[in-house]
């Protein structure tokens, strides 16, 4: 390798050959199995306009996710089934807007 000076303040190390520019990622190469990440999110929104311009929103959101550092050995149906055994994260929101008539 040789050093090439760029301006007065910076120096960059250059590889002599194209093949020696990159190092092999041994972690990814030793574990070709990859990973298995599952995620499911859902939302339900209820909107009611109880007066002209005045609205009530009720929202329920649920998310489930899980991951492992090995590739899944199950089919798509098994992965979907696994999602519903995971603990859900639930959110419940209420928003009320009222139109002030002048």
Coordinates of N, CA, C and O in Angstrom, one line a residue:
X1 N 0.8 -1.2 0.0 CA 0.0 0.0 0.0 C 0.9 1.2 0.0 O 1.9 1.2 0.6
X2 N 0.3 2.3 -0.6 CA 1.1 3.5 -0.6 C 0.2 4.6 -0.2 O -1.0 4.5 -0.3
X3 N 0.7 5.7 0.4 CA -0.1 6.8 0.9 C 0.0 7.9 -0.1 O 1.0 8.2 -0.7
X4 N -1.2 8.5 -0.4 CA -1.4 9.6 -1.3 C -1.8 10.8 -0.5 O -2.7 10.7 0.3
X5 N -1.0 11.8 -0.6 CA -1.3 13.0 0.2 C -2.3 13.9 -0.6 O -2.2 14.2 -1.7
X6 N -3.4 14.3 0.1 CA -4.4 15.1 -0.4 C -4.4 16.5 0.3 O -4.8 16.6 1.5
X7 N -3.9 17.5 -0.3 CA -3.8 18.8 0.3 C -2.8 18.8 1.4 O -1.9 18.0 1.4
X8 N -2.9 19.7 2.3 CA -2.0 19.8 3.4 C -2.4 19.0 4.7 O -1.6 18.8 5.6
X9 N -3.7 18.7 4.8 CA -4.2 18.2 6.1 C -4.6 16.8 6.1 O -4.7 16.2 7.2
X10 N -5.0 16.1 5.0 CA -5.5 14.8 5.0 C -4.6 13.8 4.1 O -4.0 14.2 3.2
X11 N -4.6 12.6 4.6 CA -3.8 11.6 3.8 C -4.7 10.3 3.7 O -5.4 10.0 4.7
X12 N -4.8 9.7 2.6 CA -5.6 8.5 2.4 C -4.7 7.3 2.0 O -3.8 7.5 1.3
X13 N -5.0 6.2 2.6 CA -4.3 4.9 2.3 C -4.9 4.3 1.1 O -6.1 4.0 1.1
X14 N -4.2 4.0 0.0 CA -4.7 3.3 -1.2 C -4.1 1.9 -1.3 O -3.0 1.7 -0.9
X15 N -4.9 1.0 -1.8 CA -4.5 -0.4 -2.0 C -3.7 -0.5 -3.3 O -4.1 0.2 -4.3
X16 N -2.7 -1.3 -3.4 CA -2.0 -1.5 -4.6 C -2.8 -2.2 -5.7 O -2.7 -2.0 -6.9
X17 N -3.6 -3.2 -5.2 CA -4.4 -4.0 -6.2 C -5.9 -3.9 -5.8 O -6.2 -3.7 -4.6
X18 N -6.8 -4.0 -6.8 CA -8.2 -3.9 -6.5 C -8.7 -4.9 -5.5 O -9.5 -4.6 -4.6
X19 N -8.2 -6.2 -5.6 CA -8.7 -7.2 -4.8 C -8.3 -7.0 -3.3 O -9.0 -7.6 -2.4
X20 N -7.3 -6.3 -3.0 CA -6.9 -6.1 -1.6 C -7.6 -4.9 -1.0 O -7.3 -4.5 0.1
X21 N -8.5 -4.2 -1.6 CA -9.2 -3.1 -1.1 C -10.3 -3.5 0.0 O -10.6 -2.7 0.8
X22 N -10.8 -4.7 -0.1 CA -11.9 -5.1 0.8 C -11.5 -6.3 1.6 O -10.8 -7.2 1.1
X23 N -11.9 -6.2 2.9 CA -11.7 -7.4 3.8 C -13.0 -8.2 3.8 O -14.1 -7.7 3.8
X24 N -12.8 -9.5 3.9 CA -13.9 -10.5 3.9 C -14.6 -10.4 5.3 O -13.9 -10.4 6.3
X25 N -15.9 -10.3 5.3 CA -16.6 -10.3 6.5 C -16.8 -11.7 7.0 O -17.6 -12.5 6.6
X26 N -15.9 -12.1 8.0 CA -15.9 -13.4 8.5 C -17.1 -13.8 9.3 O -17.5 -15.0 9.3
X27 N -17.8 -12.9 9.9 CA -19.0 -13.2 10.7 C -20.1 -13.7 9.8 O -20.8 -14.7 10.0
X28 N -20.4 -12.9 8.7 CA -21.5 -13.3 7.8 C -21.1 -14.6 7.0 O -21.9 -15.4 6.7
X29 N -19.8 -14.7 6.7 CA -19.4 -15.9 5.9 C -19.4 -17.1 6.7 O -19.7 -18.2 6.1
X30 N -19.2 -17.1 8.0 CA -19.2 -18.3 8.8 C -20.6 -18.7 9.2 O -20.8 -19.8 9.6
X31 N -21.6 -17.8 9.1 CA -22.9 -18.1 9.5 C -23.9 -17.8 8.3 O -24.5 -16.7 8.3
X32 N -23.9 -18.6 7.3 CA -24.8 -18.3 6.1 C -26.2 -18.4 6.4 O -27.1 -18.1 5.5
X33 N -26.6 -18.9 7.6 CA -28.0 -19.1 7.9 C -28.8 -17.8 8.0 O -30.0 -17.8 7.8
X34 N -28.2 -16.7 8.3 CA -28.9 -15.4 8.4 C -29.6 -15.2 9.7 O -29.1 -15.5 10.7
X35 N -30.9 -14.7 9.6 CA -31.7 -14.4 10.7 C -33.1 -14.6 10.4 O -33.5 -14.8 9.3
X36 N -34.0 -14.5 11.4 CA -35.4 -14.7 11.3 C -36.1 -13.6 12.1 O -36.1 -13.6 13.3
X37 N -36.7 -12.6 11.4 CA -37.4 -11.5 12.1 C -38.8 -11.5 11.7 O -39.2 -11.5 10.5
X38 N -39.7 -11.5 12.7 CA -41.2 -11.4 12.4 C -41.8 -10.2 13.0 O -41.4 -9.8 14.1
X39 N -42.7 -9.6 12.3 CA -43.4 -8.4 12.8 C -44.8 -8.3 12.3 O -45.0 -8.6 11.1
X40 N -45.8 -8.0 13.1 CA -47.1 -7.8 12.7 C -47.7 -6.5 13.4 O -47.6 -6.4 14.6
X41 N -48.3 -5.6 12.7 CA -48.8 -4.4 13.2 C -50.3 -4.3 12.7 O -50.5 -4.5 11.5
X42 N -51.2 -3.8 13.6 CA -52.5 -3.6 13.1 C -53.1 -2.3 13.8 O -52.7 -2.0 14.9
X43 N -54.0 -1.7 13.2 CA -54.7 -0.5 13.7 C -56.2 -0.6 13.5 O -56.6 -1.0 12.4
X44 N -57.0 -0.1 14.4 CA -58.4 0.0 14.3 C -58.8 1.4 14.7 O -58.4 1.9 15.7
X45 N -59.5 2.1 13.8 CA -59.8 3.5 14.0 C -61.4 3.6 13.9 O -62.0 3.2 13.0
X46 N -61.9 4.2 15.0 CA -63.3 4.5 15.0 C -63.5 6.1 15.0 O -62.9 6.7 15.8
X47 N -64.2 6.6 14.0 CA -64.4 8.0 13.9 C -65.9 8.3 13.9 O -66.7 7.7 13.2
X48 N -66.3 9.3 14.8 CA -67.7 9.6 14.9 C -67.8 11.1 14.9 O -67.3 11.8 15.8
X49 N -68.6 11.7 14.0 CA -68.8 13.1 13.9 C -70.2 13.3 14.6 O -71.2 13.2 14.1
X50 N -70.1 13.7 15.9 CA -71.3 13.8 16.7 C -72.0 15.2 16.5 O -73.2 15.3 16.9
X51 N -71.4 16.2 16.0 CA -71.9 17.4 15.6 C -71.2 17.9 14.4 O -70.0 17.5 14.2
X52 N -71.7 18.7 13.5 CA -71.0 19.2 12.4 C -69.7 19.9 12.8 O -69.7 20.9 13.5
X53 N -68.6 19.3 12.3 CA -67.3 19.9 12.7 C -66.7 19.4 14.0 O -65.5 19.6 14.3
X54 N -67.4 18.6 14.8 CA -66.9 18.1 16.0 C -66.8 16.6 15.9 O -67.7 15.9 15.5
X55 N -65.6 16.0 16.3 CA -65.3 14.6 16.0 C -64.7 13.9 17.2 O -64.0 14.5 17.9
X56 N -65.1 12.6 17.3 CA -64.5 11.8 18.3 C -63.7 10.7 17.6 O -64.3 10.0 16.7
X57 N -62.4 10.5 17.9 CA -61.6 9.4 17.4 C -61.2 8.5 18.5 O -60.8 8.9 19.6
X58 N -61.4 7.2 18.3 CA -60.9 6.1 19.2 C -60.0 5.2 18.4 O -60.5 4.7 17.3
X59 N -58.8 5.0 18.8 CA -57.8 4.2 18.0 C -57.2 3.1 18.9 O -56.8 3.4 20.1
X60 N -57.2 1.9 18.4 CA -56.5 0.8 19.1 C -55.4 0.3 18.1 O -55.7 0.0 16.9
X61 N -54.2 0.2 18.6 CA -53.0 -0.3 17.8 C -52.4 -1.4 18.6 O -52.3 -1.4 19.8
X62 N -52.0 -2.4 17.8 CA -51.3 -3.6 18.4 C -50.1 -4.0 17.5 O -50.2 -3.9 16.3
X63 N -49.0 -4.3 18.2 CA -47.8 -4.7 17.4 C -47.2 -5.9 18.1 O -47.2 -6.0 19.4
X64 N -46.8 -6.9 17.3 CA -46.1 -8.0 17.8 C -44.8 -8.2 17.0 O -44.8 -8.1 15.8
X65 N -43.7 -8.5 17.7 CA -42.4 -8.7 16.9 C -41.5 -9.7 17.7 O -41.6 -9.7 18.9
X66 N -40.7 -10.4 16.9 CA -39.8 -11.3 17.5 C -38.7 -11.6 16.5 O -38.8 -11.4 15.3
X67 N -37.5 -12.0 17.0 CA -36.4 -12.3 16.1 C -35.5 -13.4 16.7 O -35.4 -13.5 18.0
X68 N -34.8 -14.1 15.9 CA -33.8 -15.0 16.3 C -32.6 -14.8 15.4 O -32.7 -14.3 14.3
X69 N -31.4 -15.3 15.8 CA -30.2 -15.1 15.0 C -29.9 -16.3 14.1 O -28.8 -16.4 13.7
X70 N -30.9 -17.1 13.9 CA -30.7 -18.3 13.0 C -31.9 -18.2 12.0 O -33.0 -17.7 12.3
X71 N -31.7 -18.8 10.8 CA -32.8 -18.8 9.8 C -33.9 -19.7 10.3 O -33.7 -20.7 10.9
X72 N -35.1 -19.3 10.0 CA -36.2 -20.1 10.4 C -36.3 -21.4 9.6 O -36.0 -21.5 8.4
X73 N -36.7 -22.5 10.2 CA -36.8 -23.8 9.6 C -38.3 -24.1 9.3 O -38.6 -25.1 8.7
X74 N -39.2 -23.2 9.8 CA -40.6 -23.5 9.5 C -41.1 -22.8 8.3 O -40.5 -21.9 7.8
X75 N -42.3 -23.2 7.8 CA -42.9 -22.5 6.7 C -43.6 -21.2 7.0 O -43.5 -20.8 8.2
X76 N -44.2 -20.6 6.0 CA -44.8 -19.3 6.3 C -46.0 -19.5 7.3 O -46.1 -18.6 8.2
X77 N -46.7 -20.5 7.2 CA -47.8 -20.7 8.2 C -47.3 -20.9 9.6 O -47.9 -20.4 10.6
X78 N -46.2 -21.6 9.8 CA -45.6 -21.7 11.1 C -45.1 -20.4 11.7 O -45.2 -20.1 12.9
X79 N -44.5 -19.6 10.8 CA -44.0 -18.2 11.2 C -45.2 -17.4 11.6 O -45.1 -16.6 12.6
X80 N -46.3 -17.4 10.9 CA -47.5 -16.6 11.3 C -48.0 -17.1 12.6 O -48.4 -16.3 13.5
X81 N -48.1 -18.4 12.8 CA -48.5 -18.9 14.1 C -47.7 -18.5 15.2 O -48.2 -18.2 16.3
X82 N -46.3 -18.4 15.0 CA -45.4 -18.0 16.0 C -45.7 -16.5 16.4 O -45.5 -16.2 17.6
X83 N -46.1 -15.7 15.5 CA -46.4 -14.3 15.8 C -47.4 -14.1 16.9 O -47.3 -13.3 17.7
X84 N -48.4 -15.0 16.8 CA -49.6 -14.8 17.7 C -49.3 -15.5 19.1 O -50.1 -15.4 20.0
X85 N -48.1 -16.1 19.3 CA -47.7 -16.6 20.6 C -46.9 -15.5 21.3 O -46.6 -15.6 22.5
X86 N -46.4 -14.5 20.6 CA -45.6 -13.4 21.2 C -46.5 -12.4 22.0 O -47.7 -12.2 21.7
X87 N -45.9 -11.8 22.9 CA -46.6 -10.8 23.8 C -46.9 -9.6 22.9 O -46.0 -9.0 22.3
X88 N -48.2 -9.1 22.9 CA -48.5 -7.9 22.1 C -48.2 -6.6 22.9 O -48.2 -6.5 24.1
X89 N -47.9 -5.6 22.1 CA -47.8 -4.2 22.6 C -49.0 -3.5 22.1 O -49.2 -3.2 21.0
X90 N -49.9 -3.1 23.1 CA -51.2 -2.4 22.8 C -51.1 -0.9 23.1 O -50.5 -0.5 24.1
X91 N -51.8 -0.1 22.3 CA -52.0 1.3 22.5 C -53.4 1.6 22.3 O -54.1 1.2 21.3
X92 N -54.0 2.5 23.2 CA -55.4 2.9 23.1 C -55.4 4.4 23.2 O -54.9 5.0 24.2
X93 N -55.9 5.1 22.2 CA -55.9 6.5 22.1 C -57.3 7.1 21.9 O -58.1 6.5 21.2
X94 N -57.6 8.2 22.5 CA -58.9 8.9 22.3 C -58.6 10.4 22.0 O -57.8 11.0 22.7
X95 N -59.3 10.9 21.0 CA -59.1 12.3 20.6 C -60.5 12.9 20.4 O -61.3 12.3 19.7
X96 N -60.8 14.0 21.1 CA -62.1 14.6 21.0 C -61.8 16.1 20.5 O -61.0 16.8 21.0
X97 N -62.5 16.4 19.4 CA -62.4 17.8 18.9 C -63.9 18.4 18.9 O -64.8 17.7 18.6
X98 N -63.9 19.6 19.3 CA -65.2 20.3 19.5 C -65.2 21.6 18.7 O -64.3 22.4 18.9
X99 N -66.1 21.8 17.8 CA -66.1 23.0 17.0 C -66.9 24.1 17.8 O -68.0 24.0 18.2
X100 N -66.2 25.2 18.0 CA -66.8 26.4 18.7 C -67.4 27.3 17.7 O -66.7 27.8 16.8
X101 N -68.7 27.5 17.7 CA -69.4 28.3 16.8 C -69.5 29.7 17.3 O -70.0 29.9 18.4
X102 N -69.1 30.6 16.5 CA -69.1 32.0 16.9 C -70.4 32.7 16.4 O -70.9 32.6 15.4

